[in-house]
Amino acid sequence: MSGAESNIANVSHAPKPFFRASLQNGLVLSEGVPHCLLGRRVPLAAGQLDDGVFLEWSWDGQRLVVTNDRYGLYPLFYCAKSHSICISPSLEQVVRGNSDRQLDYPALAIFFRMGHFVGSDTPFEDVRFMSPNSTLTWENGRLDIRQHSAGALPSSVLAPTFDEAVDNYGALFSRAIARRLPGDERFMVPLSGGRDSRHILLELVKQGVRPPACATVRFRPPSTDEDMRVARLLTDRLGIAHIEIDKPSSFFDAELKEIHLTNHCGGGHGWILPLASRLVGQFSTVYDGLAGEILSAGFMLDNRKTALFREEAWEGLAHLILGDSNAEPMLRSVFTDGFRSRIHLNEAVERLVPELRRHAGRPNPLLSFLFANRTRRCVGSIPFAILHQIPVVHVPYLDHDVFDYLFSLDPSMMEGGRLHDATIRRAYPEYADIPYEDKRVKAVMSATDHAYYRAARRAFFSYLRQAPVAATASLRKTQLYARIGTDLLTSRSQAMWYMRPALQTIELERLRLGC
């Protein structure tokens, strides 16, 4: 690590709780934490599945029982072998526990194209990510996993008028916030220039709960100051202090640390580490807008993909989704021919098709797929992995009533974000004049911004030179060195598309090899 990580230093990926048990000669041996509750349950009426995002396990000396929330958002990795099991919210803990450490190449074929895993996949063949709304039981060396039908996601379409949908969304969201009011005054609403965080903040204020401050993070360059500008307009109107947090002081350090914080499962969330570092020890509760944009603004919905879902054209749909990132040139530049043959596009398609089939029949199958995989396996890492040191992280858009309602609406209501815009405008008319971020504003790279990435290139060059030879065997190191050198010679040094996949591969190999 370089020395310039001052504004991300408080974020820790120190060992997380784990539990391991094995059956040997008729005796059960165990170590680790026998009882653990992570996240937060939001109790509902008797007989209803608890709301909230949580993970809980309990060991009575013979029987291990693990339960999670309906979305399976709080990470739980497990490896069940013959007569042994290891569980933890940390992939690294489980791999070091009882994994054979064999890489899952079809899973990696998806990962390096989509930026995250799908379903229950992880980088390792024998380590799995716990399914949503499930109970895992291990007893006498036998594993049983049951996914419950109670609390399953909606399968029917609602057909209110747009005006009714606006009223219903506003009322349901108000109730969701009422269920999640902070327990003390040490709470924070991170604020962007968009809709999701604004809706949370305005509803808290409407219910008489005003945070001591809001914070906005300056994104890595090239970026505009739109988030800062709009957040200041809103906080000034509300009379709330606004904390401006700079981007990571070292782009390289943030990218490297984020790989471990997100359990080697992808994300590209290094930009938020300064916020996480600022929150640690100062705030007990944080409100996160997870899934707001995808549920109520039509984010990432695509008519072509929806049509292929309806036609059940699975291979064509898989190719379309995997091609979104245009990753093939990157794969050719970063990885050796041997490694690329093991993560071939055909492997990715074959692994992705069964996951696509699981969402057939949903009211909006593309939304269902995106939520179950991108939100759950990628973006959800922000509140439930990167912010794991914060005692309570609320995600009100995942309130069961809010989620079920939005999930069941006709997708046309979300187009252009019109449903969310209308809901916020109707519920809080006194703030309707405050604009949202202007996405037409063009970002301009300054000399300081170019220097920011040149420093990251130098740090990456040093890291690559010091990495164990075995951990870099899958990389085209000569080409990487040449690319870094060429980029360092230019005065216009921008983001490095090759650094992240190389870092992910080296850190994964270090874990696999135990070095």
C-alpha positions in Angstrom: 0.0 0.0 0.0 1.2 3.5 -0.7 1.3 6.1 2.0 -1.5 8.4 0.7 -4.5 6.6 2.1 -5.4 9.1 4.8 -9.0 9.6 3.9 -9.8 5.9 3.7 -7.8 4.6 6.6 -10.7 4.1 9.0 -12.3 1.5 6.7 -11.3 -1.9 7.8 -11.4 -5.3 6.2 -10.2 -7.0 9.4 -11.4 -10.6 10.0 -15.1 -10.9 10.3 -17.0 -13.4 12.4 -17.0 -17.0 11.3 -18.1 -20.4 12.4 -16.6 -23.8 11.5 -17.6 -27.3 12.5 -16.5 -30.8 11.5 -17.5 -34.3 12.4 -14.5 -36.5 13.2 -14.7 -40.1 14.6 -18.2 -39.4 15.8 -17.3 -36.2 17.6 -18.3 -32.7 16.6 -15.5 -30.1 16.8 -16.2 -26.4 16.4 -14.6 -23.0 16.5 -15.6 -19.4 15.9 -18.7 -17.5 16.9 -21.6 -19.8 17.8 -24.3 -17.2 17.8 -24.3 -14.2 15.4 -26.8 -11.6 14.2 -25.7 -9.1 11.5 -27.8 -6.4 9.8 -31.1 -5.5 11.3 -34.5 -7.2 11.5 -37.6 -5.0 11.3 -40.3 -7.0 13.0 -43.7 -7.0 11.4 -47.1 -8.5 12.5 -47.2 -12.0 13.9 -46.8 -14.6 11.2 -45.1 -12.3 8.7 -41.5 -12.6 7.6 -39.3 -10.0 9.3 -38.6 -7.0 7.2 -35.0 -5.6 7.0 -31.8 -7.0 5.8 -30.1 -9.5 8.1 -28.1 -12.7 8.6 -28.3 -14.8 11.7 -26.8 -18.1 12.7 -27.0 -20.3 15.9 -25.1 -23.4 17.0 -26.3 -25.5 19.9 -23.4 -27.9 20.0 -24.8 -30.3 17.4 -26.9 -28.3 15.0 -26.1 -25.2 13.0 -29.0 -23.1 11.7 -28.5 -20.0 9.4 -31.3 -17.7 8.3 -31.4 -14.6 6.2 -33.7 -11.9 4.8 -36.0 -12.3 1.8 -33.6 -10.7 -0.6 -30.4 -12.5 0.6 -28.6 -9.2 0.6 -26.4 -9.6 3.7 -23.5 -11.6 2.4 -23.0 -15.1 3.8 -20.4 -17.4 2.2 -20.4 -21.1 3.0 -18.4 -24.2 2.1 -19.8 -27.6 3.0 -17.6 -30.6 2.5 -17.9 -34.1 3.6 -18.4 -33.8 7.4 -17.4 -30.2 7.7 -18.8 -26.7 7.2 -17.5 -23.1 7.4 -19.6 -20.0 7.2 -18.8 -16.2 7.3 -19.8 -12.9 5.8 -16.2 -12.9 4.6 -15.2 -15.0 1.6 -11.6 -15.0 2.7 -12.5 -16.5 6.1 -14.3 -19.4 4.4 -11.6 -20.0 1.8 -9.0 -20.3 4.5 -11.4 -22.5 6.5 -12.1 -25.6 4.5 -12.1 -24.8 0.8 -10.2 -26.8 -1.8 -9.4 -23.4 -3.4 -10.3 -24.5 -7.0 -11.3 -21.5 -9.2 -14.7 -21.6 -10.8 -13.8 -20.5 -14.3 -17.4 -20.3 -15.8 -18.3 -18.0 -12.9 -15.2 -16.0 -13.6 -16.1 -15.8 -17.3 -19.2 -13.9 -16.2 -17.4 -11.9 -13.6 -14.9 -10.4 -15.9 -17.6 -9.4 -18.4 -20.4 -8.2 -16.1 -18.3 -7.0 -13.2 -20.0 -9.3 -10.7 -21.1 -12.9 -10.1 -24.6 -14.2 -10.6 -26.9 -16.5 -8.5 -24.9 -18.1 -5.7 -21.6 -18.2 -7.6 -18.2 -17.1 -6.1 -14.7 -17.2 -7.5 -14.3 -20.8 -6.0 -16.1 -24.0 -7.0 -16.9 -25.1 -3.5 -17.8 -21.8 -1.9 -21.3 -20.5 -2.3 -23.2 -17.3 -1.6 -26.4 -18.0 0.5 -29.7 -17.9 -1.5 -32.4 -15.4 -0.5 -35.1 -16.2 2.0 -33.4 -19.4 3.0 -32.6 -21.6 6.0 -29.3 -23.5 6.0 -29.0 -26.4 8.5 -26.0 -28.5 9.2 -26.2 -31.5 11.5 -24.3 -34.8 11.8 -22.2 -33.8 8.8 -25.2 -33.3 6.6 -26.2 -30.0 4.9 -29.8 -29.0 4.1 -30.8 -25.7 2.4 -34.4 -24.7 2.0 -35.6 -21.6 0.2 -39.0 -20.6 1.6 -42.1 -19.8 -0.5 -43.5 -17.5 2.3 -42.2 -14.0 1.5 -41.4 -14.9 -2.1 -41.2 -12.0 -4.6 -44.5 -11.0 -6.3 -45.6 -12.8 -9.4 -48.6 -10.7 -10.5 -48.9 -7.4 -12.2 -50.7 -4.4 -10.6 -52.6 -2.0 -12.8 -53.4 1.3 -11.0 -53.6 4.5 -12.9 -50.4 6.6 -12.9 -52.1 9.1 -10.4 -53.0 6.2 -8.1 -49.4 4.8 -8.3 -48.0 8.2 -7.3 -50.2 8.4 -4.2 -49.6 4.7 -3.3 -45.8 5.0 -3.7 -45.7 8.1 -1.5 -47.8 6.6 1.3 -45.9 3.3 1.3 -42.5 5.0 1.4 -43.7 7.2 4.3 -44.6 4.1 6.2 -41.2 2.5 5.4 -39.4 5.5 6.9 -41.6 5.4 10.0 -40.5 1.8 10.5 -36.9 2.9 10.3 -36.6 6.0 12.4 -33.1 6.4 14.0 -32.6 5.4 17.5 -30.5 8.5 18.4 -29.2 11.7 16.9 -26.1 10.2 15.4 -27.5 9.4 12.0 -26.5 10.4 8.5 -28.1 10.7 5.1 -25.5 10.6 2.3 -26.8 12.9 -0.3 -26.3 13.0 -4.1 -27.9 15.1 -6.8 -30.5 12.5 -7.6 -33.9 11.2 -6.4 -33.2 8.3 -4.1 -31.4 10.1 -1.3 -33.6 13.2 -1.6 -36.7 11.2 -1.1 -35.3 9.6 2.1 -34.1 13.0 3.5 -37.4 14.8 2.8 -39.5 12.1 4.3 -37.3 12.0 7.5 -37.7 15.8 7.8 -41.4 15.6 7.2 -41.7 13.1 10.1 -39.8 15.5 12.4 -36.5 13.8 12.2 -33.7 16.0 11.0 -30.1 14.7 10.6 -27.3 16.7 12.1 -25.6 16.6 8.7 -25.6 15.2 5.2 -22.5 14.3 3.3 -21.7 14.2 -0.4 -18.7 12.4 -1.9 -16.8 13.9 -4.9 -16.6 11.2 -7.5 -13.3 10.3 -9.1 -12.4 12.3 -12.2 -13.6 13.0 -14.7 -16.6 14.2 -12.8 -18.8 17.3 -12.5 -19.7 19.1 -9.3 -23.4 18.5 -9.9 -23.8 16.2 -6.9 -22.2 18.8 -4.7 -24.1 21.7 -6.2 -27.5 20.2 -5.9 -26.9 18.7 -2.5 -25.9 22.1 -1.2 -29.1 23.7 -2.6 -31.2 21.2 -0.7 -29.3 21.3 2.6 -29.2 25.1 2.5 -33.0 25.1 2.1 -33.5 22.7 5.0 -30.9 24.3 7.2 -28.9 21.1 7.6 -25.1 21.1 7.7 -23.5 19.7 4.5 -20.2 17.8 4.6 -18.2 17.7 1.4 -15.9 14.7 1.2 -13.1 14.5 -1.4 -12.4 11.5 -3.6 -10.0 8.9 -2.3 -6.6 10.5 -1.9 -5.1 7.5 -3.7 -7.1 5.9 -6.5 -4.9 2.8 -6.4 -5.2 2.3 -2.7 -9.0 2.6 -2.8 -9.3 0.1 -5.7 -7.1 -2.4 -3.9 -8.9 -2.1 -0.5 -12.3 -2.3 -2.1 -11.5 -5.7 -3.7 -11.2 -7.1 -0.2 -14.1 -5.2 1.3 -16.4 -6.6 -1.4 -15.2 -10.2 -0.9 -13.5 -10.4 -4.4 -17.1 -10.3 -5.8 -16.9 -7.1 -7.9 -18.3 -3.6 -7.7 -15.9 -0.8 -8.5 -17.1 1.0 -5.4 -13.7 2.5 -4.3 -15.1 6.0 -4.7 -17.3 5.6 -1.5 -14.5 4.6 0.8 -13.8 8.2 2.0 -17.4 8.4 3.1 -17.2 5.1 4.9 -14.1 6.2 6.6 -15.7 9.4 7.7 -18.8 7.6 9.1 -16.9 5.1 11.3 -17.1 6.0 15.0 -19.1 9.1 14.3 -22.5 7.9 13.2 -24.6 5.0 14.4 -27.2 4.9 11.6 -27.0 5.5 7.9 -29.7 5.7 5.3 -28.9 4.2 1.9 -30.9 4.5 -1.3 -30.2 1.0 -2.6 -32.5 -0.1 -5.4 -34.4 3.1 -5.5 -33.3 3.9 -9.1 -33.9 0.4 -10.5 -37.3 0.0 -8.8 -38.8 3.4 -9.5 -36.9 5.1 -12.3 -36.5 2.3 -14.8 -32.7 2.3 -14.5 -31.1 -0.3 -16.9 -34.4 -1.5 -18.3 -34.1 -2.3 -22.0 -36.8 -3.1 -24.5 -34.6 -5.4 -26.5 -33.7 -7.5 -23.4 -37.3 -7.5 -22.2 -38.4 -8.8 -25.6 -35.9 -11.6 -25.5 -37.0 -12.5 -22.1 -40.6 -12.8 -23.3 -39.5 -14.8 -26.3 -37.4 -17.1 -24.0 -34.4 -16.5 -26.4 -32.0 -17.4 -23.7 -28.7 -17.6 -25.6 -29.3 -14.4 -27.5 -30.2 -12.6 -24.3 -27.1 -13.9 -22.6 -24.9 -12.7 -25.4 -26.6 -9.3 -25.3 -26.1 -8.9 -21.6 -22.5 -10.2 -21.6 -21.7 -7.8 -24.5 -22.9 -4.7 -22.7 -19.4 -4.1 -21.2 -17.5 -4.6 -24.5 -15.0 -6.5 -22.3 -13.4 -8.7 -25.0 -10.7 -6.2 -26.0 -9.8 -5.8 -22.3 -9.6 -9.5 -21.8 -7.3 -9.9 -24.8 -5.0 -7.2 -23.5 -4.8 -8.2 -19.8 -5.0 -12.0 -19.8 -2.9 -14.8 -21.3 -4.3 -16.9 -24.0 -4.4 -19.9 -21.7 -6.5 -18.1 -19.0 -8.8 -16.6 -21.6 -9.6 -20.0 -23.0 -10.8 -21.0 -19.5 -13.1 -17.9 -19.3 -14.3 -18.1 -22.9 -17.5 -16.3 -23.8 -19.2 -19.7 -24.4 -18.5 -20.6 -20.8 -20.1 -17.4 -19.6 -23.2 -17.9 -21.8 -23.7 -21.5 -20.6 -23.5 -20.4 -17.0 -25.7 -17.4 -17.4 -28.6 -19.1 -19.2 -29.9 -21.0 -16.2 -29.9 -17.8 -14.1 -31.9 -16.0 -16.8 -34.5 -18.8 -16.9 -35.1 -18.4 -13.2 -36.7 -15.0 -13.8 -39.1 -16.1 -16.6 -42.7 -15.5 -15.6 -42.0 -12.5 -13.4 -44.1 -9.3 -14.0 -40.9 -7.7 -15.2 -38.3 -10.4 -15.7 -35.5 -8.1 -16.6 -36.0 -6.1 -13.4 -36.1 -9.4 -11.5 -32.8 -10.5 -13.0 -31.1 -7.1 -12.4 -32.2 -6.9 -8.8 -31.2 -10.5 -8.0 -27.8 -10.2 -9.5 -26.6 -6.6 -10.0 -28.3 -5.2 -6.9 -27.9 -8.2 -4.7 -24.4 -9.3 -5.8 -22.8 -6.0 -6.7 -24.4 -2.7 -5.5 -25.5 -4.3 -2.3 -21.9 -4.5 -1.3 -21.9 -0.8 -0.4 -24.4 -0.9 2.5 -23.7 -4.4 3.7 -19.9 -4.9 3.1 -18.2 -1.6 2.7 -20.3 0.0 5.4 -20.2 -3.0 7.7 -18.7 -1.0 10.5 -21.8 1.2 10.8 -24.1 -0.4 13.4 -27.4 0.2 11.5 -27.7 0.8 7.7 -31.3 1.3 6.6 -32.4 0.6 3.0 -36.1 1.9 2.9 -36.7 1.1 -0.8 -36.4 -2.5 0.2 -39.2 -2.3 2.7 -41.4 -5.3 1.8 -44.5 -3.2 1.0 -42.6 -0.6 -1.1 -40.6 -3.3 -3.0 -43.6 -5.5 -3.7 -45.6 -2.5 -5.0 -42.9 -1.1 -7.3 -41.9 -4.6 -8.4 -45.4 -5.3 -9.6 -46.1 -2.1 -11.6 -46.0 -1.9 -15.4 -42.5 -0.9 -16.4 -43.9 2.0 -18.6 -44.7 3.9 -15.4 -41.0 4.1 -14.6 -39.8 5.5 -17.9 -37.6 8.5 -17.6 -38.0 8.4 -13.9 -41.4 10.0 -14.1 -43.0 8.0 -11.3 -40.3 8.9 -8.8 -40.3 12.6 -9.9 -44.1 12.9 -9.5 -44.1 11.1 -6.2 -41.5 13.4 -4.7 -43.1 16.5 -6.2 -46.5 15.6 -4.8 -45.3 14.6 -1.3 -43.0 17.7 -0.8 -44.3 20.5 -3.0 -42.4 23.2 -1.1 -39.1 21.7 -2.5 -40.2 21.1 -6.0 -38.2 24.0 -7.4 -34.9 22.5 -6.3 -33.4 20.9 -9.4 -31.8 17.5 -9.8 -28.3 17.0 -11.2 -27.9 18.1 -14.8 -26.5 15.1 -16.6 -25.8 17.3 -19.7 -23.0 19.1 -17.9 -19.7 17.9 -19.3 -16.8 16.9 -17.0 -13.4 18.4 -17.8 -10.1 16.8 -16.7 -7.8 19.2 -15.0 -4.0 19.0 -14.7 -4.6 17.8 -11.1 -6.9 15.1 -12.3 -4.3 13.8 -14.8 -1.7 13.8 -12.0 -4.2 11.8 -9.8 -4.2 8.9 -12.3 -0.4 9.2 -13.0 0.2 8.6 -9.3 -2.1 5.5 -9.5 -0.2 4.2 -12.4 3.1 4.5 -10.6 1.6 2.7 -7.6 0.3 -0.1 -9.8 3.6 -0.5 -11.5 5.3 -0.9 -8.2 2.7 -3.3 -7.0 2.9 -5.4 -10.2 6.7 -5.7 -9.8 6.4 -6.9 -6.2 3.6 -9.4 -6.8 4.5 -13.1 -6.5 5.2 -14.7 -9.9 2.6 -17.4 -9.3 -0.1 -14.8 -8.6 0.6 -13.0 -12.0 0.8 -16.2 -14.2 -2.6 -15.4 -15.8 -1.6 -11.9 -16.8 0.2 -10.5 -19.9 2.7 -8.7 -17.7 5.0 -7.5 -20.5 2.1 -5.8 -22.2 0.8 -4.3 -18.9 4.3 -2.8 -18.2 4.4 -1.4 -21.7 0.9 0.1 -21.4 1.7 1.7 -18.0 5.0 3.1 -19.4 3.2 4.6 -22.4 0.5 6.1 -20.3 3.0 7.6 -17.9 4.7 9.4 -20.8 1.6 11.2 -21.8 0.5 14.4 -20.1 -3.2 13.3 -20.3 -3.5 10.4 -17.9 -7.0 9.2 -17.3 -8.7 6.2 -15.7 -7.0 2.8 -16.2 -9.3 0.2 -17.6 -6.6 -2.5 -17.2 -5.7 -2.0 -13.6 -8.9 -3.3 -11.9 -9.0 -6.7 -13.6 -5.3 -7.2 -13.0 -5.7 -6.3 -9.3 -8.7 -8.6 -9.0 -6.8 -11.5 -10.5 -3.6 -11.0 -8.5 -5.5 -10.6 -5.2 -7.6 -13.7 -6.0 -4.5 -15.7 -6.8 -2.9 -14.6 -3.5 -5.9 -15.9 -1.7 -6.0 -19.2 -3.6 -2.3 -19.7 -3.1 -2.2 -18.5 0.5 0.5 -15.9 -0.2 
